[in-house]
Coordinates of C-alpha atoms and ligand atoms in Angstrom, one line a residue:
X1 CA 44.7 21.8 -52.5
X2 CA 44.8 23.8 -55.6
X3 CA 46.5 22.2 -58.5
X4 CA 47.3 24.3 -61.6
X5 CA 50.1 22.7 -63.6
X6 CA 50.2 22.1 -67.3
X7 CA 49.7 18.7 -69.0
X8 CA 49.8 18.2 -72.7
X9 CA 48.5 21.8 -73.7
X10 CA 46.1 21.8 -76.6
X11 CA 47.9 22.7 -80.0
X12 CA 45.4 25.5 -80.7
X13 CA 43.7 28.4 -79.2
X14 CA 40.0 29.3 -79.3
X15 CA 38.8 31.8 -81.8
X16 CA 35.1 31.6 -81.6
X17 CA 32.9 30.6 -78.6
X18 CA 29.3 29.4 -78.0
X19 CA 27.6 30.6 -74.9
X20 CA 26.0 27.8 -72.8
X21 CA 23.9 28.2 -69.6
X22 CA 22.8 26.1 -66.7
X23 CA 18.9 26.2 -66.2
X24 CA 17.9 25.8 -62.8
X25 CA 16.9 22.6 -61.0
X26 CA 13.1 23.2 -61.3
X27 CA 13.4 23.8 -65.0
X28 CA 15.6 20.7 -65.2
X29 CA 13.0 18.5 -63.7
X30 CA 10.4 19.9 -65.9
X31 CA 12.5 19.4 -69.0
X32 CA 13.4 15.7 -68.1
X33 CA 9.8 14.9 -67.1
X34 CA 8.6 16.1 -70.7
X35 CA 11.4 14.1 -72.2
X36 CA 9.9 10.9 -70.7
X37 CA 13.3 10.4 -68.6
X38 CA 15.1 10.0 -72.0
X39 CA 17.8 12.5 -72.5
X40 CA 17.6 12.0 -76.3
X41 CA 14.2 13.8 -76.0
X42 CA 15.8 16.8 -74.2
X43 CA 16.1 20.2 -76.0
X44 CA 19.9 20.9 -76.2
X45 CA 19.3 24.4 -74.8
X46 CA 18.2 22.8 -71.5
X47 CA 21.7 21.1 -71.3
X48 CA 24.7 22.8 -69.9
X49 CA 27.6 20.4 -70.8
X50 CA 26.8 18.0 -73.4
X51 CA 28.5 14.6 -73.1
X52 CA 25.7 12.7 -75.1
X53 CA 28.2 11.9 -77.7
X54 CA 31.5 12.8 -79.5
X55 CA 29.8 12.2 -82.8
X56 CA 29.5 15.4 -85.0
X57 CA 30.0 17.5 -81.9
X58 CA 33.5 18.4 -82.5
X59 CA 35.0 22.0 -83.2
X60 CA 36.1 22.3 -86.8
X61 CA 39.4 24.0 -87.3
X62 CA 39.8 27.5 -89.2
X63 CA 41.1 25.3 -92.3
X64 CA 37.9 23.2 -92.1
X65 CA 35.7 26.4 -92.1
X66 CA 37.8 27.7 -95.0
X67 CA 37.0 24.4 -96.7
X68 CA 33.2 25.0 -96.3
X69 CA 33.7 28.2 -98.4
X70 CA 35.7 26.7 -101.1
X71 CA 33.8 23.4 -101.5
X72 CA 32.5 22.8 -104.9
X73 CA 28.9 22.0 -105.4
X74 CA 28.9 20.3 -108.6
X75 CA 26.4 17.2 -109.0
X76 CA 28.9 15.1 -110.6
X77 CA 32.7 15.0 -110.6
X78 CA 33.1 17.8 -108.0
X79 CA 36.9 18.6 -107.2
X80 CA 35.9 18.5 -103.5
X81 CA 35.0 14.7 -104.2
X82 CA 38.3 14.3 -105.8
X83 CA 40.0 16.0 -102.7
X84 CA 38.3 13.7 -100.4
X85 CA 38.8 10.4 -102.5
X86 CA 42.5 11.2 -102.8
X87 CA 42.8 12.0 -99.2
X88 CA 41.0 8.7 -98.2
X89 CA 43.4 6.8 -100.5
X90 CA 46.5 8.4 -99.2
X91 CA 45.4 7.8 -95.6
X92 CA 44.0 4.3 -95.9
X93 CA 45.5 2.8 -99.0
X94 CA 42.1 1.9 -100.3
X95 CA 41.6 3.1 -103.9
X96 CA 37.8 3.1 -104.3
X97 CA 35.9 5.5 -102.2
X98 CA 32.2 6.2 -101.8
X99 CA 31.0 9.2 -99.8
X100 CA 27.9 8.7 -97.6
X101 CA 26.0 10.9 -95.2
X102 CA 27.3 9.2 -92.2
X103 CA 28.5 6.1 -90.6
X104 CA 25.4 4.1 -90.6
X105 CA 24.6 5.1 -94.2
X106 CA 28.0 3.4 -95.0
X107 CA 26.9 0.4 -93.3
X108 CA 23.5 0.4 -95.0
X109 CA 25.2 0.5 -98.5
X110 CA 27.8 -2.1 -97.6
X111 CA 25.5 -4.5 -95.9
X112 CA 23.1 -4.2 -98.8
X113 CA 25.8 -5.3 -100.9
X114 CA 27.3 -8.0 -98.8
X115 CA 25.0 -9.4 -96.1
X116 CA 22.2 -12.0 -96.8
X117 CA 19.6 -13.6 -94.4
X118 CA 21.3 -16.2 -92.1
X119 CA 24.7 -14.7 -92.4
X120 CA 26.8 -14.1 -89.3
X121 CA 29.4 -11.3 -88.9
X122 CA 31.8 -12.0 -86.1
X123 CA 34.2 -9.4 -84.8
X124 CA 34.9 -7.4 -81.7
X125 CA 31.8 -5.4 -80.1
X126 CA 29.6 -4.2 -82.9
X127 CA 28.3 -0.6 -82.5
X128 CA 24.6 -0.6 -82.1
X129 CA 23.8 0.8 -85.6
X130 CA 25.9 -1.9 -87.0
X131 CA 24.2 -4.6 -85.1
X132 CA 20.8 -3.1 -86.1
X133 CA 21.9 -3.0 -89.8
X134 CA 22.9 -6.8 -89.5
X135 CA 19.8 -7.9 -87.7
X136 CA 17.6 -5.8 -90.0
X137 CA 18.8 -8.1 -92.8
X138 CA 18.2 -11.2 -90.6
X139 CA 21.7 -11.9 -90.0
X140 CA 23.4 -12.0 -86.7
X141 CA 26.4 -10.2 -85.1
X142 CA 28.9 -12.4 -83.0
X143 CA 30.8 -10.6 -80.4
X144 CA 34.3 -12.3 -80.2
X145 CA 36.0 -9.6 -78.0
X146 CA 38.5 -11.0 -75.4
X147 CA 37.0 -11.6 -71.9
X148 CA 39.0 -8.9 -70.2
X149 CA 36.7 -6.4 -72.0
X150 CA 33.9 -7.5 -70.1
X151 CA 35.5 -7.0 -66.5
X152 CA 35.6 -3.1 -66.1
X153 CA 38.0 -3.5 -63.3
X154 CA 40.9 -5.2 -65.4
X155 CA 43.5 -2.8 -66.7
X156 CA 44.5 -4.3 -70.0
X157 CA 46.1 -2.1 -72.8
X158 CA 44.1 -3.5 -75.6
X159 CA 40.7 -4.5 -74.4
X160 CA 39.2 -4.1 -77.7
X161 CA 41.2 -7.1 -79.1
X162 CA 39.4 -10.0 -80.8
X163 CA 39.7 -13.5 -79.2
X164 CA 41.0 -15.6 -81.8
X165 CA 39.5 -18.7 -80.2
X166 CA 36.1 -17.2 -80.1
X167 CA 36.5 -16.3 -83.7
X168 CA 37.6 -19.7 -84.8
X169 CA 34.7 -21.3 -82.8
X170 CA 32.2 -18.9 -84.6
X171 CA 33.7 -19.7 -88.0
X172 CA 33.5 -23.3 -87.4
X173 CA 29.9 -23.1 -86.0
X174 CA 28.5 -21.1 -88.9
X175 CA 30.7 -22.0 -91.9
X176 CA 32.9 -19.7 -94.1
X177 CA 30.2 -19.6 -96.5
X178 CA 27.9 -17.8 -94.2
X179 CA 30.4 -15.1 -93.1
X180 CA 30.5 -12.2 -95.7
X181 CA 33.1 -10.6 -93.5
X182 CA 34.8 -10.2 -90.3
X183 CA 34.6 -6.8 -88.8
X184 CA 37.0 -5.1 -86.4
X185 CA 35.7 -1.8 -84.8
X186 CA 38.5 0.6 -83.9
X187 CA 38.3 1.6 -81.2
X188 CA 35.7 -0.7 -79.6
X189 CA 33.0 2.0 -78.7
X190 CA 30.5 -0.5 -77.1
X191 CA 33.2 -2.0 -75.0
X192 CA 34.6 1.3 -73.5
X193 CA 36.3 3.0 -76.4
X194 CA 39.0 0.5 -76.1
X195 CA 41.8 0.1 -78.7
X196 CA 42.8 -2.9 -80.5
X197 CA 46.5 -3.8 -80.9
X198 CA 48.2 -3.9 -84.2
X199 CA 49.4 -7.3 -83.5
X200 CA 45.7 -8.5 -82.9
X201 CA 44.7 -7.0 -86.1
X202 CA 47.6 -8.8 -87.9
X203 CA 46.5 -12.0 -86.2
X204 CA 42.9 -11.6 -87.3
X205 CA 44.0 -10.9 -90.8
X206 CA 46.2 -13.9 -91.0
X207 CA 43.2 -16.0 -89.7
X208 CA 41.0 -14.5 -92.4
X209 CA 43.5 -15.1 -95.1
X210 CA 43.9 -18.6 -94.4
X211 CA 40.2 -19.2 -94.7
X212 CA 39.5 -16.8 -97.6
X213 CA 37.4 -14.6 -95.3
X214 CA 37.2 -10.9 -96.0
X215 CA 38.1 -8.4 -93.2
X216 CA 36.6 -5.1 -92.9
X217 CA 37.0 -2.1 -90.3
X218 CA 34.3 0.0 -88.7
X219 CA 37.0 2.8 -88.6
X220 CA 35.1 5.7 -86.8
X221 CA 37.9 6.2 -84.3
X222 CA 40.9 4.8 -86.2
X223 CA 43.1 7.8 -85.3
X224 CA 42.7 7.3 -81.6
X225 CA 43.1 3.5 -82.0
X226 CA 46.5 4.4 -83.8
X227 CA 47.6 6.7 -81.1
X228 CA 47.1 4.0 -78.4
X229 CA 49.3 1.7 -80.5
X230 CA 52.0 4.4 -80.7
X231 CA 52.0 4.8 -77.0
X232 CA 51.4 1.4 -75.6
X233 CA 52.3 -1.4 -78.1
X234 CA 55.7 -2.8 -77.8
X235 CA 57.7 -2.4 -81.0
X236 CA 55.3 0.6 -82.0
X237 CA 56.2 3.3 -79.4
X238 CA 56.7 6.6 -81.1
X239 CA 56.0 5.4 -84.5
X240 CA 54.2 8.0 -86.7
X241 CA 50.5 7.8 -86.7
X242 CA 50.0 7.8 -90.4
X243 CA 52.3 4.9 -90.8
X244 CA 50.3 2.9 -88.1
X245 CA 47.0 3.8 -89.9
X246 CA 48.4 2.8 -93.1
X247 CA 49.5 -0.6 -91.8
X248 CA 46.1 -1.2 -90.0
X249 CA 44.2 -0.8 -93.2
X250 CA 46.6 -2.8 -95.3
X251 CA 45.5 -5.9 -93.6
X252 CA 41.7 -5.4 -94.6
X253 CA 39.7 -5.3 -97.9
X254 CA 37.6 -2.3 -96.8
X255 CA 36.1 -0.1 -94.1
X256 CA 33.0 1.9 -93.2
X257 CA 33.7 5.4 -91.6
X258 CA 31.5 7.7 -89.4
X259 CA 33.6 10.8 -90.2
X260 CA 31.8 12.6 -87.5
X261 CA 34.4 11.2 -84.9
X262 CA 38.0 11.2 -85.8
X263 CA 37.6 13.4 -88.9
X264 CA 36.1 16.1 -86.8
X265 CA 33.3 17.1 -89.0
X266 CA 29.6 17.7 -87.9
X267 CA 28.3 15.2 -90.8
X268 CA 29.8 12.8 -93.2
X269 CA 31.1 9.3 -93.9
X270 CA 32.4 6.9 -96.5
X271 CA 33.1 3.6 -97.6
X272 CA 36.5 2.7 -98.8
X273 CA 37.7 -0.6 -100.4
X274 CA 40.5 -2.2 -102.4
X275 CA 37.9 -4.8 -103.9
X276 CA 36.5 -3.5 -107.2
X277 CA 33.8 -6.1 -107.2
X278 CA 32.3 -5.0 -104.0
X279 CA 32.9 -1.4 -105.0
X280 CA 30.8 -2.0 -108.1
X281 CA 27.9 -3.4 -106.1
X282 CA 28.0 -0.6 -103.5
X283 CA 28.0 2.0 -106.2
X284 CA 24.5 1.1 -107.1
X285 CA 23.2 1.0 -103.6
X286 CA 24.9 4.4 -103.0
X287 CA 23.0 5.9 -105.8
X288 CA 19.9 4.4 -104.6
X289 CA 20.0 5.3 -101.0
X290 CA 22.5 8.3 -100.7
X291 CA 23.0 10.2 -103.9
X292 CA 25.4 10.1 -106.8
X293 CA 28.7 8.4 -106.4
X294 CA 30.6 11.6 -106.2
X295 CA 28.7 13.2 -103.4
X296 CA 26.7 10.4 -101.6
X297 CA 24.5 12.5 -99.4
X298 CA 26.9 15.3 -98.6
X299 CA 27.4 18.7 -99.9
X300 CA 30.6 19.5 -101.7
X301 CA 31.7 21.8 -98.8
X302 CA 31.1 18.9 -96.4
X303 CA 33.5 16.7 -98.4
X304 CA 36.0 19.5 -98.4
X305 CA 35.9 19.7 -94.6
X306 CA 36.2 16.1 -94.2
X307 CA 39.1 15.9 -96.3
X308 CA 40.9 18.3 -94.2
X309 CA 39.7 16.9 -90.8
X310 CA 40.8 13.3 -91.8
X311 CA 44.4 14.5 -91.7
X312 CA 43.9 17.0 -88.8
X313 CA 42.4 14.1 -86.7
X314 CA 45.8 12.2 -87.1
X315 CA 48.1 15.0 -85.7
X316 CA 50.1 13.6 -82.9
X317 CA 50.0 16.6 -80.6
X318 CA 46.4 17.0 -81.0
X319 CA 45.6 13.3 -80.3
X320 CA 47.9 13.4 -77.3
X321 CA 46.1 16.6 -75.8
X322 CA 42.7 14.9 -76.5
X323 CA 43.1 11.4 -75.1
X324 CA 45.3 12.6 -72.2
X325 CA 42.4 15.0 -71.2
X326 CA 40.1 12.2 -71.3
X327 CA 42.5 10.0 -69.2
X328 CA 42.9 12.9 -66.6
X329 CA 39.1 13.1 -66.4
X330 CA 38.9 9.4 -66.0
X331 CA 41.6 9.1 -63.4
X332 CA 40.0 12.0 -61.3
X333 CA 36.8 9.9 -61.1
X334 CA 38.7 6.7 -60.3
X335 CA 40.6 8.5 -57.5
X336 CA 37.4 9.9 -56.1
X337 CA 36.2 6.3 -55.7
X338 CA 33.7 6.3 -58.4
X339 CA 33.4 2.9 -60.3
X340 CA 34.5 3.5 -63.9
X341 CA 35.5 1.1 -66.7
X342 CA 39.3 1.0 -66.5
X343 CA 41.5 1.9 -68.2
X344 CA 40.1 5.2 -69.6
X345 CA 38.9 5.1 -73.3
X346 CA 40.0 7.2 -76.2
X347 CA 36.7 9.3 -76.5
X348 CA 34.9 8.8 -73.4
X349 CA 34.8 7.6 -69.8
X350 CA 32.2 5.0 -68.9
X351 CA 30.6 4.8 -65.4
X352 CA 30.0 1.1 -64.2
X353 CA 26.3 1.5 -63.3
X354 CA 26.4 -2.1 -61.7
X355 CA 28.8 -1.1 -59.1
X356 CA 27.5 2.5 -58.7
X357 CA 23.9 1.3 -58.1
X358 CA 24.2 -2.3 -57.1
X359 CA 20.6 -2.1 -55.5
X360 CA 19.0 -1.6 -58.9
X361 CA 18.2 -4.6 -61.1
X362 CA 19.4 -4.5 -64.6
X363 CA 15.8 -4.9 -65.7
X364 CA 15.1 -1.6 -64.0
X365 CA 17.9 0.2 -66.1
X366 CA 20.4 1.4 -63.5
X367 CA 22.6 3.1 -66.1
X368 CA 19.6 5.1 -67.7
X369 CA 18.5 6.1 -64.1
X370 CA 22.1 7.4 -63.5
X371 CA 22.0 9.4 -66.9
X372 CA 18.6 10.9 -65.5
X373 CA 20.2 11.9 -62.2
X374 CA 23.2 13.4 -63.5
X375 CA 21.2 15.6 -65.6
X376 CA 19.0 16.7 -62.6
X377 CA 22.1 17.3 -60.6
X378 CA 24.1 19.2 -62.9
X379 CA 22.5 19.8 -66.3
X380 CA 25.2 17.3 -67.8
X381 CA 23.9 15.0 -70.5
X382 CA 25.5 11.5 -70.7
X383 CA 24.1 8.4 -72.4
X384 CA 23.3 4.8 -71.4
X385 CA 25.1 2.1 -72.8
X386 CA 23.5 -0.9 -71.2
X387 CA 20.3 -2.8 -71.0
X388 CA 18.1 -0.2 -72.9
X389 CA 20.5 0.1 -75.7
X390 CA 21.0 -3.7 -76.0
X391 CA 17.4 -4.0 -77.1
X392 CA 15.4 -7.3 -77.0
X393 CA 16.7 -10.6 -78.6
X394 CA 15.2 -10.7 -82.0
X395 CA 14.7 -14.5 -81.6
X396 CA 13.3 -14.7 -78.0
X397 CA 11.7 -11.1 -77.6
X398 CA 13.5 -10.9 -74.2
X399 CA 15.6 -8.1 -72.8
X400 CA 19.2 -9.0 -73.1
X401 CA 20.9 -7.3 -70.2
X402 CA 24.7 -6.9 -71.3
X403 CA 27.5 -7.8 -69.2
X404 CA 28.6 -4.2 -69.0
X405 CA 25.9 -1.8 -67.8
X406 CA 27.5 1.7 -68.4
X407 CA 26.8 5.4 -68.4
X408 CA 29.0 7.0 -71.1
X409 CA 30.5 10.4 -70.8
X410 CA 31.6 11.1 -74.3
X411 CA 34.1 14.0 -74.8
X412 CA 33.6 16.1 -78.0
X413 CA 36.9 16.9 -79.7
X414 CA 38.2 20.4 -79.1
X415 CA 35.1 21.6 -77.3
X416 CA 35.4 21.5 -73.4
X417 CA 38.2 22.5 -71.1
X418 CA 39.4 20.6 -68.1
X419 CA 37.3 23.1 -66.0
X420 CA 34.2 21.9 -67.6
X421 CA 35.1 18.3 -66.8
X422 CA 35.9 19.2 -63.2
X423 CA 32.3 20.4 -63.0
X424 CA 31.2 17.1 -64.2
X425 CA 33.4 15.2 -61.8
X426 CA 32.1 17.2 -58.8
X427 CA 28.5 16.4 -59.8
X428 CA 29.2 12.7 -60.0
X429 CA 30.9 12.7 -56.5
X430 CA 27.6 14.3 -55.0
X431 CA 25.6 11.7 -56.8
X432 CA 27.8 8.9 -55.5
X433 CA 27.6 10.2 -52.1
X434 CA 23.6 9.8 -52.3
X435 CA 23.6 6.8 -54.6
X436 CA 21.4 4.6 -52.3
X437 CA 18.5 7.1 -52.9
X438 CA 18.5 6.6 -56.5
X439 CA 15.7 4.5 -58.0
X440 CA 15.3 2.4 -61.2
X441 CA 13.1 3.0 -64.1
X442 CA 10.5 1.3 -66.2
X443 CA 9.2 1.7 -69.8
X444 CA 5.9 3.7 -70.4
X445 CA 6.6 3.5 -74.1
X446 CA 8.9 1.1 -75.8
X447 CA 9.4 1.4 -79.6
X448 CA 10.1 -1.9 -81.5
X449 CA 13.2 -0.8 -83.5
X450 CA 16.2 1.0 -81.8
X451 CA 14.3 1.8 -78.6
X452 CA 17.2 3.6 -77.0
X453 CA 16.4 6.7 -79.0
X454 CA 12.7 7.2 -78.4
X455 CA 11.7 5.1 -75.4
X456 CA 9.9 6.9 -72.5
X457 CA 10.2 5.9 -68.8
X458 CA 8.9 6.5 -65.3
X459 CA 10.7 6.1 -61.9
X460 CA 9.8 2.9 -60.2
Ligands
F0G501 N1 30.3 2.8 -85.7 C1 30.8 3.2 -84.5 C2 31.7 2.5 -83.8 C3 30.1 4.3 -84.0 O1 30.4 4.8 -82.8 C4 29.1 4.9 -84.7 C5 28.2 6.1 -84.1 C6 28.7 4.5 -85.9 C7 29.4 3.3 -86.4 C8 27.6 5.0 -86.9 O2 28.0 6.2 -87.3 O3 26.4 7.9 -86.2 O4 27.7 8.5 -88.3 O5 25.9 7.0 -88.4 N2 28.4 6.4 -82.8 C9 27.9 7.5 -82.3 C10 28.2 7.5 -80.9 C11 26.5 7.9 -82.7 O6 27.5 8.2 -80.0 O7 28.8 6.6 -80.3 P1 26.9 7.5 -87.6

């Protein structure tokens, strides 16, 4: 049956296009072999539909492109910096703003200012660069996300929530003096792009306030998180996104931002805080690592595009069309019987590799195997969020297979049509039909740090 009916049409039309081509199966086999069965090593021209990440891959608007031309490139005190700073303050309420070249750079600066050896940083699931920056400083990240997050079949509206009891246990165990801040990541990327409720954020904030703990946000997808609150949370339905965003940040002392996500720029990030003391220390590290405090590793034009994108990314009609597209894609896979993490996330659909490939042991990287097979089948690039990404335990040196073994299909913003995603769905259906023939992988090269990005494998 052919279905052709409108659902939440995109509030834009397409002005510029970039050709993509599907290279044939033989070429894909060769390309993947050369890449050591790691899609991070693939040349992008060998990829047809690229769902590796939603980071820096969005399509900028005409207003953002115009901002690239009007950006001011003064080393110090650029009006583009002022535009960025004032926009960040207007959106988040935080008066002190430092630009950085991307999210992990903001983490590097903030963590240098705040984290010491032996510290712990509790929160919901930490993103891998965040965790790596924490562990690099011989500190530890403690995942206090609610249990529902770790069962991919449970349909819970706010699977990114922090479990207050787990948080309390972590604080009691390690002591307030060893916790420089509690971190909430919105949305919870590592746990399936799942939102955190406003009520949960309030409770965590209250908990922190009682114990004089600081609360920070990893805010890469704060607009998408606010959209979920405005559509799912009792008492918040229909509330304007900017209002929700403002309230979220009012509960914290600061944030790091990878602007490559919800601010729809190809590069950029920042730190924002209301704590002048922390800001003063961060300034020094920003100059050391990033650049002067009024550009922080960005060109003036990048700051201009970022300032514009930060607001565009909060537009309700845009967020509805985006997140509903991700949901349609996820629901179509679910209806086809393919095991996915439910409910669909804000920026990505996650395939549950444990249920897709139950015959492959986690030590043989089933999600990574699935990523390879999907590329061979269709030229589509996904990414593993499983045992490879989880790295080895820094204390024991052992693999630490995570509860969720996932293949993530991240959807770039304003880039692909439903028809592109239907192509991906059809490929996954064919893979699912022949899933029993898919084999696991083993390392041929395993780097010590962040192995996900440069490891090489062979088929078992
Ligand atoms: N925090 C979260 C929640 C992220 O998802 C990312 C990046 C970062 C921090 C780091 O930001 O890349 O600008 O340095 N996530 C990308 C992804 C890479 O594919 O999910 P960055």
